[in-house]
Amino acid sequence: AKALAPGEVLVLENTRFDAREEQNDPALAAELARLGDVFVNDAFGAAHRAHASTEGLAHQLPAVSGLLMEAELNALAGAVNNPSRPFVTILGGAKISDKIGVITNLLAKADSILIGGGMANTFLLAQGMELGDSLVEQSSLDHAKDILKQAQERGVKLELPTDLVVADAFDANANHKVVPADGVEDGWRALDIGPQTVAHFTQIISAAQTVIWNGPMGVFELEPFAKGTRAVAQALADATTTHGATTVIGGGDSVAAVEQAGLAPSISHISTGGGASLELLEGKELPGVVALRDKE
């Protein structure tokens, strides 16, 4: 490091190849600190991990956040904690268990929460609907019932699919059709939200001033079941470009869907963090950020 000329960059090996990294070993942090004079943490995607290169190093050197870190925190924390209203959150993906903390936190902040993807099935089952062979989390049924009750008590509109695209196999070439949410027969499984739900969700998004989206509406990797996710992506892009809504996509598969559709330039902010974004949406403090704040 001392031999670097102006304008040169030293690139290190993956720090996780050293077992001390994930242990947040002060000795490794001290070794890293000897390579520079100032620590700039621009790794938002790893900010939720208390590792030697993300949290420990901040205690060894003058430390500041990088431009990406600042942009991520301003966009995500700003949208959650100081949103222009109506504030709409869209949550999808396979499992409700992955997002219980997010939903619980947003119930206190959002005006509407739109639920799609596999996690919607568990909510529909909690309302007594038959879901055929659809993916459901039996272990999360009580959580789903509790969330539905909390939403009602708080006056938050928790919107579930009213129709679904179902297939007789988990396959792009499977037979598929649109059915009401309470009309999934045995031998069929829900793989996307239906056109009626798409229209309803689009209407809600079009009236929003702040939108946060995390998780696809269906199995968008398979073409017949990608329409719901693409429609939501288009609705966010339209809300941004037509009336200046703040739209934030919180990492993961939602980002891939938006980029596939070529809509990324029309979204206010696309997060680079998966787990970090989720923990921020849960209202948790991120160790890598707290360590920087301690230096202020």
Coordinates of C-alpha atoms in Angstrom, one line a residue:
A1 CA 0.0 0.0 0.0
K2 CA 2.8 2.4 0.8
A3 CA 4.2 1.9 -2.7
L4 CA 1.1 3.1 -4.4
A5 CA 1.5 6.1 -6.8
P6 CA -1.1 8.8 -7.0
G7 CA -4.1 7.5 -9.0
E8 CA -3.4 3.8 -8.3
V9 CA -5.7 1.5 -6.5
L10 CA -4.9 -1.6 -4.4
V11 CA -7.6 -4.3 -4.7
L12 CA -7.6 -6.9 -1.9
E13 CA -8.7 -10.5 -2.1
N14 CA -12.3 -11.4 -0.8
T15 CA -12.1 -10.6 2.9
R16 CA -14.4 -13.5 3.7
F17 CA -11.7 -16.0 2.7
D18 CA -10.2 -14.9 6.1
A19 CA -12.2 -16.5 8.9
R20 CA -11.6 -13.5 11.1
E21 CA -13.7 -11.3 8.8
E22 CA -17.1 -12.7 9.8
Q23 CA -16.0 -12.9 13.4
N24 CA -15.4 -9.1 13.3
D25 CA -11.9 -9.8 14.7
P26 CA -10.2 -6.5 15.8
A27 CA -6.8 -7.9 14.7
L28 CA -8.0 -8.2 11.1
A29 CA -9.6 -4.7 11.3
A30 CA -6.2 -3.4 12.5
E31 CA -4.4 -5.1 9.7
L32 CA -6.8 -3.5 7.2
A33 CA -6.4 -0.1 8.9
R34 CA -2.7 -0.1 8.3
L35 CA -3.4 0.0 4.5
G36 CA -4.9 3.5 4.5
D37 CA -5.5 6.8 6.3
V38 CA -9.3 7.1 6.0
F39 CA -12.1 4.4 5.8
V40 CA -14.9 5.2 3.3
N41 CA -17.6 2.6 3.6
D42 CA -19.6 2.5 0.3
A43 CA -20.8 -1.1 0.7
F44 CA -24.5 -0.7 1.6
G45 CA -25.2 -4.3 0.6
A46 CA -23.0 -5.5 3.4
A47 CA -24.0 -2.8 6.0
H48 CA -26.2 -5.2 7.9
R49 CA -23.3 -7.4 8.7
A50 CA -21.0 -6.6 11.7
H51 CA -17.8 -7.8 10.0
A52 CA -14.2 -6.7 10.3
S53 CA -14.2 -4.8 7.0
T54 CA -17.6 -3.2 7.5
E55 CA -18.0 -2.5 11.2
G56 CA -14.7 -3.2 12.9
L57 CA -12.6 -1.1 10.5
A58 CA -14.7 2.0 11.3
H59 CA -13.3 1.9 14.8
Q60 CA -9.7 1.9 13.6
L61 CA -9.6 4.9 11.3
P62 CA -11.4 8.2 10.6
A63 CA -14.5 6.8 8.8
V64 CA -17.2 8.2 6.5
S65 CA -19.9 6.9 4.3
G66 CA -19.5 6.8 0.5
L67 CA -21.8 8.4 -2.0
L68 CA -23.7 5.2 -2.7
M69 CA -24.2 4.5 1.0
E70 CA -25.6 8.1 1.4
A71 CA -27.9 7.7 -1.5
E72 CA -29.2 4.3 -0.2
L73 CA -29.9 5.6 3.3
N74 CA -31.5 8.8 2.1
A75 CA -33.8 6.9 -0.4
L76 CA -34.8 4.0 1.8
A77 CA -34.9 5.6 5.2
G78 CA -36.4 8.8 3.8
A79 CA -39.2 6.9 2.0
V80 CA -40.0 4.9 5.2
N81 CA -39.7 7.6 7.8
N82 CA -40.7 10.7 6.0
P83 CA -42.9 9.7 3.0
S84 CA -45.1 11.9 0.9
R85 CA -48.6 10.5 1.1
P86 CA -50.3 8.3 0.0
F87 CA -47.5 5.9 0.9
V88 CA -47.9 2.5 -0.7
T89 CA -45.7 -0.5 0.0
I90 CA -45.7 -3.6 -2.3
L91 CA -44.4 -6.9 -1.0
G92 CA -44.0 -10.1 -2.8
G93 CA -41.7 -13.1 -3.0
A94 CA -42.3 -16.7 -1.8
K95 CA -42.3 -16.5 2.0
I96 CA -44.2 -14.4 4.5
S97 CA -41.7 -15.6 7.2
D98 CA -38.9 -13.6 5.4
K99 CA -40.9 -10.4 5.7
I100 CA -42.9 -10.5 8.9
G101 CA -40.6 -7.8 10.4
V102 CA -41.0 -5.6 7.4
I103 CA -44.8 -5.9 7.4
T104 CA -45.0 -5.2 11.1
N105 CA -42.9 -2.1 10.8
L106 CA -44.7 -0.8 7.7
L107 CA -48.1 -1.3 9.3
A108 CA -47.3 1.7 11.5
K109 CA -46.2 3.8 8.5
A110 CA -47.9 2.9 5.2
D111 CA -51.3 3.8 3.9
S112 CA -51.6 0.7 1.8
I113 CA -49.7 -2.6 1.7
L114 CA -50.1 -4.6 -1.5
I115 CA -49.3 -8.3 -1.2
G116 CA -48.4 -10.6 -4.1
G117 CA -46.2 -13.6 -4.9
G118 CA -46.2 -16.8 -2.9
M119 CA -46.6 -15.0 0.4
A120 CA -50.1 -13.8 -0.6
N121 CA -51.2 -17.5 -0.6
T122 CA -50.6 -17.7 3.2
F123 CA -52.7 -14.6 3.8
L124 CA -55.5 -16.0 1.5
L125 CA -55.4 -19.3 3.4
A126 CA -55.6 -17.4 6.7
Q127 CA -58.9 -15.9 5.3
G128 CA -60.2 -19.5 4.8
M129 CA -59.7 -19.8 1.0
E130 CA -58.8 -23.0 -0.7
L131 CA -55.4 -22.7 -2.5
G132 CA -55.1 -26.2 -4.2
D133 CA -51.5 -27.2 -4.5
S134 CA -50.2 -23.6 -4.1
L135 CA -47.2 -22.8 -1.9
V136 CA -48.3 -21.9 1.6
E137 CA -46.5 -21.6 4.9
Q138 CA -48.6 -23.4 7.4
S139 CA -46.1 -22.4 10.1
S140 CA -46.9 -18.7 9.4
L141 CA -50.7 -18.9 9.4
D142 CA -51.0 -17.4 12.8
H143 CA -48.6 -14.6 11.9
A144 CA -50.8 -13.9 8.8
K145 CA -54.0 -13.8 10.8
D146 CA -52.3 -11.4 13.3
I147 CA -51.1 -9.1 10.6
L148 CA -54.6 -9.0 9.0
K149 CA -56.0 -8.1 12.4
Q150 CA -53.4 -5.4 13.0
A151 CA -54.0 -3.8 9.6
Q152 CA -57.7 -3.6 10.3
E153 CA -57.2 -2.1 13.7
R154 CA -54.7 0.5 12.3
G155 CA -56.8 1.4 9.3
V156 CA -54.1 0.3 6.9
K157 CA -55.4 -1.1 3.6
L158 CA -53.8 -4.6 3.2
E159 CA -54.6 -5.5 -0.4
L160 CA -54.5 -9.2 -1.4
P161 CA -55.0 -10.7 -4.9
T162 CA -58.7 -11.2 -5.9
D163 CA -57.7 -13.4 -8.9
L164 CA -54.7 -15.6 -9.7
V165 CA -52.9 -17.2 -12.6
V166 CA -52.8 -20.9 -11.8
A167 CA -51.0 -23.8 -13.5
D168 CA -51.1 -27.5 -13.3
A169 CA -47.3 -27.8 -12.9
F170 CA -44.4 -25.5 -12.0
D171 CA -43.3 -25.2 -15.6
A172 CA -43.4 -22.6 -18.4
N173 CA -45.2 -25.1 -20.6
A174 CA -47.8 -26.1 -18.1
N175 CA -51.5 -25.5 -18.7
H176 CA -52.5 -22.2 -17.0
K177 CA -55.6 -20.1 -16.5
V178 CA -57.0 -17.3 -14.5
V179 CA -59.3 -18.1 -11.5
P180 CA -60.8 -16.1 -8.6
A181 CA -58.5 -16.2 -5.5
D182 CA -61.0 -18.5 -3.8
G183 CA -61.3 -20.8 -6.8
V184 CA -57.9 -22.7 -6.9
E185 CA -58.7 -26.4 -7.5
D186 CA -56.7 -29.4 -6.3
G187 CA -53.9 -30.1 -8.8
W188 CA -53.4 -26.4 -9.6
R189 CA -51.1 -23.8 -8.0
A190 CA -51.0 -20.0 -8.0
L191 CA -47.9 -18.7 -9.9
D192 CA -48.9 -15.0 -10.5
I193 CA -51.5 -12.4 -9.7
G194 CA -54.4 -12.2 -12.1
P195 CA -55.4 -9.3 -14.4
Q196 CA -58.1 -8.0 -12.1
T197 CA -55.6 -7.7 -9.3
V198 CA -53.1 -6.1 -11.7
A199 CA -55.7 -3.4 -12.5
H200 CA -56.5 -2.8 -8.9
F201 CA -52.8 -2.6 -7.8
T202 CA -52.0 -0.3 -10.7
Q203 CA -54.8 2.0 -9.7
I204 CA -53.5 2.3 -6.1
I205 CA -49.9 2.8 -7.3
S206 CA -51.0 5.5 -9.8
A207 CA -52.4 7.6 -6.9
A208 CA -49.4 7.2 -4.6
Q209 CA -46.7 9.8 -3.9
T210 CA -44.3 7.3 -2.3
V211 CA -43.9 3.6 -3.3
I212 CA -41.6 1.0 -1.9
W213 CA -41.5 -2.4 -3.7
N214 CA -39.7 -5.5 -2.5
G215 CA -40.4 -8.9 -4.0
P216 CA -42.0 -10.2 -7.3
M217 CA -45.7 -10.8 -7.8
G218 CA -45.2 -14.2 -9.3
V219 CA -42.7 -16.7 -10.8
F220 CA -41.5 -14.0 -13.2
E221 CA -38.6 -16.2 -14.4
L222 CA -41.2 -18.2 -16.3
E223 CA -42.8 -16.2 -19.1
P224 CA -46.5 -17.1 -18.6
F225 CA -46.3 -15.9 -15.0
A226 CA -44.3 -12.7 -15.5
K227 CA -47.2 -10.3 -16.3
G228 CA -48.0 -9.3 -12.7
T229 CA -44.5 -8.4 -11.9
R230 CA -44.0 -6.5 -15.1
A231 CA -47.2 -4.6 -14.7
V232 CA -46.2 -3.5 -11.2
A233 CA -42.8 -2.4 -12.5
Q234 CA -44.6 -0.4 -15.3
A235 CA -47.0 1.2 -12.7
L236 CA -44.0 2.4 -10.6
A237 CA -42.3 3.8 -13.7
D238 CA -45.5 5.6 -14.7
A239 CA -46.0 7.0 -11.2
T240 CA -42.5 8.4 -11.3
T241 CA -42.7 9.9 -14.7
T242 CA -46.3 11.2 -14.7
H243 CA -46.6 12.9 -11.3
G244 CA -43.2 12.7 -9.7
A245 CA -43.8 10.0 -7.2
T246 CA -40.9 8.8 -5.2
T247 CA -40.4 5.1 -6.2
V248 CA -37.9 2.8 -4.4
I249 CA -37.2 -0.8 -5.2
G250 CA -35.6 -2.6 -2.3
G251 CA -33.2 -5.1 -3.8
G252 CA -33.4 -8.7 -5.0
D253 CA -35.7 -10.1 -7.7
S254 CA -37.7 -6.9 -8.1
V255 CA -34.6 -5.2 -9.4
A256 CA -34.0 -7.9 -11.9
A257 CA -37.6 -7.6 -13.1
V258 CA -37.3 -3.9 -13.6
E259 CA -34.0 -4.2 -15.4
Q260 CA -35.4 -6.9 -17.7
A261 CA -38.3 -4.6 -18.6
G262 CA -35.9 -1.7 -19.4
L263 CA -37.7 0.5 -16.8
A264 CA -34.8 1.1 -14.4
P265 CA -34.2 4.7 -15.7
S266 CA -37.8 5.6 -14.7
I267 CA -37.5 4.5 -11.0
S268 CA -36.4 7.0 -8.4
H269 CA -34.0 4.7 -6.6
I270 CA -33.0 1.0 -7.1
S271 CA -31.3 -0.4 -4.1
T272 CA -28.1 -2.5 -4.3
G273 CA -28.9 -4.2 -1.0
G274 CA -30.9 -7.4 -0.4
G275 CA -30.6 -8.2 3.3
A276 CA -29.5 -4.7 4.1
S277 CA -32.6 -3.2 2.4
L278 CA -34.9 -5.6 4.2
E279 CA -33.4 -4.9 7.6
L280 CA -33.7 -1.1 7.0
L281 CA -37.4 -1.7 6.0
E282 CA -37.8 -3.6 9.3
G283 CA -36.7 -0.5 11.2
K284 CA -33.4 -2.1 12.3
E285 CA -30.2 -0.3 12.8
L286 CA -27.4 -1.5 10.4
P287 CA -24.1 -2.2 12.2
G288 CA -22.0 -0.8 9.4
V289 CA -24.0 2.4 9.5
V290 CA -24.1 2.7 13.3
A291 CA -20.3 2.4 13.3
L292 CA -20.0 5.4 11.0
R293 CA -22.5 7.4 13.0
D294 CA -20.4 6.9 16.1
K295 CA -17.6 8.8 14.3
E296 CA -19.7 12.0 13.7

